[in-house]
Amino acid sequence: MPSPHETPSAASPPPVRDRGDIDPRGTKRDRSWPPAPEPLPVPVIDNHCHLDFADGDEQLSVHDHVARAAAVGVDAQITIGSDLEAVRWTAALLASAERPASLRGGVAVHPNEAALHARGRDHEGRELVGLDAAISEVSELLRGPGMIVVGETGLDWFRTSRKDERARAAQFDSFRAHIALAKELDLPLQIHDRDAHRDVLEVLDADGAPERTVLHCFSGDAEFARACADRGWFLSFAGTVTFKNAQPLREALGEVGLGQVMVETDAPFLTPVPYRGRPNSSYLIPLTMATIAEVTGTTLEQACRTIRTTTQDVYGWPVGGAA
Ligand SMILES: [Zn+2]
Ligand SMILES: [Zn+2]
């Protein structure tokens, strides 16, 4: 296996957009990169981040993110492209000769994007292709190199009103199309569920969930966690599990235990405590892992080992190489 510290031969493509473009607090936030935490005793995989976003006072390349992650024992990453621009960027990165060996990805039309495609315009009023066209482009690109997951899809009643009939219908249509796509391609499915637990359950139960279904950035309580775990799905915890007001989330984690759990950053968002609001990157996962170990009453080493094995089983990657 190549050393993760190997210097890349060429610069990686620059991110497509700045987080500040979509985050109104962008200019007021502390945009300095948090210091690196203590390295993990056993390496884990960040199964959900967005490398297409730039953040921070110092611009990091894809290879910078990968190197910083590897230095603290996050030795593999899955980057997710969730609007059409990011989908194309992610596909190009994964297909390029410069793709780090420790990087794979997935693409989908994010639920909030599905609503925009149905409307035909983005937030700036620019014209967008229809939802069907967007999904067929995703379907095409998912067949390219380095793609190991369909995601993120699902339902979001936080940023898109469920009372907007067209938007709601678009989210349901898009979710169902991605469920079918995951089955067709025999890939795992990553679900985005924001304020939509019950509807997510209903759709998955009605259509039949793909064999490998992951609730990314799990945000439910213990009861919802149990419902998901009983169906054989996986819960991926982000930095939110470290937040002070996230007791229900820690109870959810305590409810399911380590067996069906994974870890992610959703970087550059959701930076774990004590660096909330600052830029996030895979190298900050040790902070989230510390909370996961504490809540599940295991050693950090055991928590890392179990999560690594689960993640490898679900994605079929990285092959071997378990610590
Ligand atoms: Zn999400
Ligand atoms: Zn995400």
XYZ file of C-alpha atoms and ligand atoms in Angstrom:
325
model
C 0.000 0.000 0.000
C 1.358 3.450 -0.844
C 2.202 5.601 2.129
C -0.499 8.167 2.834
C 2.245 10.688 3.392
C 3.479 10.432 -0.162
C 3.513 13.810 -1.826
C 1.135 13.961 -4.780
C 2.744 14.470 -8.163
C 0.381 17.251 -9.183
C -2.000 19.728 -7.633
C -5.575 18.557 -7.201
C -8.464 20.482 -8.759
C -9.581 23.498 -6.725
C -12.904 23.211 -4.904
C -15.969 24.356 -6.837
C -17.307 26.834 -4.353
C -16.714 28.553 -1.072
C -18.776 27.601 1.949
C -19.347 31.311 2.491
C -21.483 31.343 -0.669
C -24.209 29.351 1.050
C -23.497 30.143 4.699
C -24.684 33.607 5.677
C -22.499 33.509 8.792
C -19.539 32.898 6.504
C -17.903 36.253 6.917
C -18.385 36.530 10.666
C -17.235 33.049 11.600
C -13.766 32.206 12.845
C -12.406 30.683 9.651
C -9.115 29.452 11.083
C -8.417 25.702 10.903
C -8.609 24.001 14.315
C -5.420 22.288 15.530
C -5.003 18.581 14.821
C -6.165 16.306 17.658
C -4.238 13.310 19.006
C -3.992 10.538 16.383
C -6.413 7.605 16.684
C -5.038 4.266 17.950
C -6.714 2.431 15.020
C -7.543 4.149 11.718
C -11.131 4.933 10.713
C -12.846 6.048 7.515
C -14.706 9.341 7.054
C -17.714 7.982 5.159
C -19.255 11.374 4.294
C -17.546 14.672 3.515
C -17.798 17.329 0.801
C -14.381 18.063 -0.647
C -15.975 20.224 -3.353
C -16.441 22.988 -0.761
C -13.676 25.395 0.153
C -13.572 26.783 3.669
C -11.028 28.257 6.037
C -8.630 31.183 6.034
C -6.047 28.985 4.358
C -7.167 27.137 1.244
C -6.577 23.389 1.512
C -6.352 21.185 -1.571
C -7.847 17.704 -1.758
C -4.387 16.333 -1.097
C -3.971 18.597 1.951
C -7.220 17.244 3.421
C -6.128 13.677 2.734
C -2.675 14.192 4.241
C -3.991 15.908 7.375
C -6.546 13.126 7.847
C -3.962 10.376 7.381
C -1.701 12.017 9.971
C -4.328 11.472 12.701
C -5.451 8.003 11.591
C -8.315 8.844 9.258
C -6.882 6.864 6.397
C -9.777 6.838 3.924
C -12.512 9.262 2.876
C -15.721 9.204 0.885
C -16.533 12.544 -0.748
C -20.116 13.301 -1.692
C -21.271 15.534 -4.539
C -24.798 16.710 -3.913
C -25.710 19.309 -6.496
C -25.103 19.001 -10.217
C -21.972 21.137 -10.173
C -20.537 19.152 -7.266
C -21.655 15.904 -8.892
C -19.600 16.719 -12.007
C -16.637 17.918 -9.942
C -16.669 14.758 -7.831
C -16.897 12.503 -10.887
C -13.987 14.357 -12.529
C -11.852 14.140 -9.380
C -12.488 10.421 -8.981
C -11.740 9.759 -12.642
C -8.537 11.792 -12.638
C -5.082 10.307 -12.315
C -4.576 12.575 -9.305
C -7.239 10.904 -7.205
C -5.585 9.875 -3.926
C -5.636 6.102 -3.361
C -7.504 6.645 -0.107
C -10.401 8.542 -1.709
C -13.693 7.292 -3.123
C -17.007 9.019 -3.623
C -20.688 9.100 -4.295
C -23.158 11.416 -5.984
C -26.873 12.132 -5.939
C -29.337 14.973 -6.243
C -29.709 16.302 -2.683
C -33.369 16.610 -1.592
C -33.177 20.407 -1.446
C -31.668 20.391 -4.932
C -34.463 18.112 -6.163
C -36.945 20.824 -5.211
C -34.926 23.414 -7.162
C -34.694 21.214 -10.258
C -38.460 20.752 -10.178
C -38.826 24.547 -10.058
C -36.306 24.974 -12.856
C -34.273 27.696 -11.102
C -31.639 27.833 -8.393
C -31.571 30.334 -5.509
C -29.870 32.938 -7.712
C -32.532 32.554 -10.377
C -30.266 30.678 -12.778
C -31.924 28.108 -14.972
C -31.607 24.463 -13.927
C -32.261 21.285 -15.881
C -35.350 19.318 -14.877
C -35.251 16.722 -12.129
C -35.321 13.756 -14.515
C -32.369 15.101 -16.471
C -30.414 15.720 -13.256
C -31.063 12.206 -12.003
C -30.104 10.627 -15.309
C -26.795 12.505 -15.279
C -26.199 11.226 -11.733
C -27.076 7.711 -12.890
C -24.548 7.960 -15.720
C -21.729 9.332 -13.553
C -22.295 6.760 -10.788
C -21.052 4.174 -13.264
C -17.686 5.913 -13.480
C -14.454 5.136 -11.618
C -14.231 5.520 -7.845
C -17.976 5.685 -7.200
C -18.952 3.451 -4.301
C -22.205 4.931 -2.953
C -25.428 6.594 -4.076
C -25.940 9.679 -1.944
C -26.959 11.838 -0.489
C -30.672 11.517 -1.091
C -33.688 11.515 1.217
C -36.039 14.169 2.554
C -35.447 17.613 4.063
C -38.376 19.483 5.611
C -36.060 22.005 7.231
C -34.843 23.922 4.204
C -37.681 22.948 1.873
C -41.215 23.441 3.121
C -43.281 20.294 3.114
C -46.246 22.567 2.432
C -44.833 23.448 -0.984
C -46.547 20.718 -2.956
C -44.280 20.733 -5.978
C -41.150 20.742 -3.834
C -42.464 17.957 -1.666
C -43.406 15.809 -4.654
C -39.965 16.416 -6.182
C -38.222 15.266 -2.997
C -40.281 12.077 -2.864
C -39.767 11.351 -6.585
C -36.038 11.966 -6.306
C -35.681 9.832 -3.164
C -37.517 6.920 -4.818
C -35.451 7.207 -7.988
C -32.217 7.057 -5.963
C -33.434 4.035 -3.976
C -34.074 2.269 -7.276
C -30.686 3.371 -8.586
C -28.831 1.970 -5.564
C -30.536 -1.374 -6.097
C -29.865 -1.351 -9.830
C -26.180 -0.574 -9.334
C -25.906 -2.731 -6.198
C -24.415 0.187 -4.262
C -25.068 1.350 -0.700
C -27.418 4.304 -0.228
C -26.676 7.343 1.951
C -29.766 9.060 3.280
C -30.115 12.708 4.214
C -32.958 13.044 6.728
C -33.663 16.441 8.175
C -36.856 16.791 10.196
C -38.297 13.952 8.103
C -37.792 10.752 10.132
C -41.287 9.370 9.744
C -41.509 10.040 5.997
C -38.058 8.538 5.429
C -39.139 5.359 7.193
C -42.364 5.206 5.220
C -40.699 5.572 1.837
C -38.002 3.022 2.606
C -40.527 0.558 3.982
C -42.824 1.015 1.000
C -40.158 0.762 -1.710
C -37.849 -1.623 0.131
C -34.518 -0.248 1.356
C -31.335 -1.232 -0.474
C -29.418 -3.958 1.319
C -26.881 -1.434 2.564
C -28.649 1.694 3.801
C -26.855 4.405 5.775
C -28.501 7.320 7.572
C -25.825 9.947 7.165
C -25.468 12.556 9.928
C -27.992 10.647 12.012
C -30.272 13.123 13.766
C -33.039 11.056 15.358
C -33.746 10.029 18.927
C -33.386 6.597 20.551
C -36.734 5.377 19.259
C -35.969 6.273 15.646
C -32.463 4.812 16.024
C -34.002 1.543 17.182
C -36.442 1.525 14.250
C -33.552 1.961 11.804
C -31.272 -0.556 13.504
C -34.050 -3.165 13.597
C -34.352 -2.811 9.832
C -30.650 -3.547 9.469
C -29.663 -0.011 8.493
C -26.555 1.846 9.569
C -26.295 5.083 11.524
C -23.480 7.465 10.677
C -22.677 9.992 13.402
C -21.179 13.400 12.656
C -19.751 16.130 14.920
C -23.299 16.907 16.038
C -23.033 14.021 18.534
C -20.477 16.116 20.464
C -22.740 19.184 20.719
C -23.859 20.123 24.213
C -27.557 20.184 23.283
C -27.380 16.785 21.549
C -28.308 14.534 24.463
C -31.086 12.792 22.439
C -28.497 11.964 19.799
C -26.176 10.438 22.394
C -29.119 8.445 23.704
C -29.751 7.224 20.147
C -26.130 6.102 19.911
C -26.355 4.432 23.322
C -29.509 2.652 22.173
C -28.007 0.976 19.108
C -24.489 0.416 20.418
C -21.479 0.189 18.165
C -22.490 -2.617 15.795
C -24.382 -0.565 13.191
C -22.559 2.716 13.638
C -20.177 4.704 11.458
C -18.438 8.048 11.736
C -18.317 11.014 9.357
C -17.585 14.734 9.290
C -20.018 16.141 6.708
C -17.105 18.580 6.331
C -16.795 21.493 5.965
C -19.937 21.626 8.132
C -20.760 20.392 11.653
C -17.350 20.827 13.241
C -17.173 18.926 16.547
C -16.852 20.542 19.966
C -14.775 22.501 20.998
C -14.392 24.010 17.513
C -18.038 24.463 16.536
C -18.475 26.992 13.732
C -14.878 26.775 12.516
C -14.006 24.918 9.295
C -14.283 21.139 9.403
C -12.188 18.466 7.716
C -11.700 14.715 8.119
C -8.705 15.276 10.415
C -11.104 16.350 13.183
C -12.823 12.949 13.405
C -10.826 11.933 16.514
C -12.917 14.467 18.494
C -16.139 12.759 17.388
C -14.654 9.305 17.963
C -13.829 10.242 21.565
C -17.508 11.010 22.191
C -18.649 7.822 20.435
C -16.315 5.713 22.594
C -17.448 7.471 25.751
C -21.174 7.149 25.001
C -20.916 3.469 24.046
C -18.727 2.678 27.051
C -15.884 1.243 25.006
C -12.240 2.046 24.659
C -11.312 4.381 21.842
C -9.323 1.572 20.275
C -12.261 -0.848 20.296
C -14.658 1.803 18.984
C -12.326 2.601 16.083
C -11.802 -1.057 15.274
C -15.518 -1.869 15.231
C -16.457 1.200 13.193
C -13.703 0.539 10.705
C -14.862 -3.041 10.141
C -18.499 -1.958 9.740
C -17.582 0.770 7.261
C -15.418 -1.593 5.218
C -18.195 -4.185 5.137
C -20.854 -1.695 4.063
C -18.855 -0.049 1.272
C -16.733 -3.034 0.335
C -13.793 -0.672 0.658
C -10.987 -0.221 1.548
C -10.314 -3.837 0.672
C -8.270 -5.505 3.401
C -5.776 -3.308 5.184
C -7.718 -3.434 8.468
C -5.577 -2.333 11.339
Zn -26.923 15.661 4.452
Zn -23.573 16.001 3.397
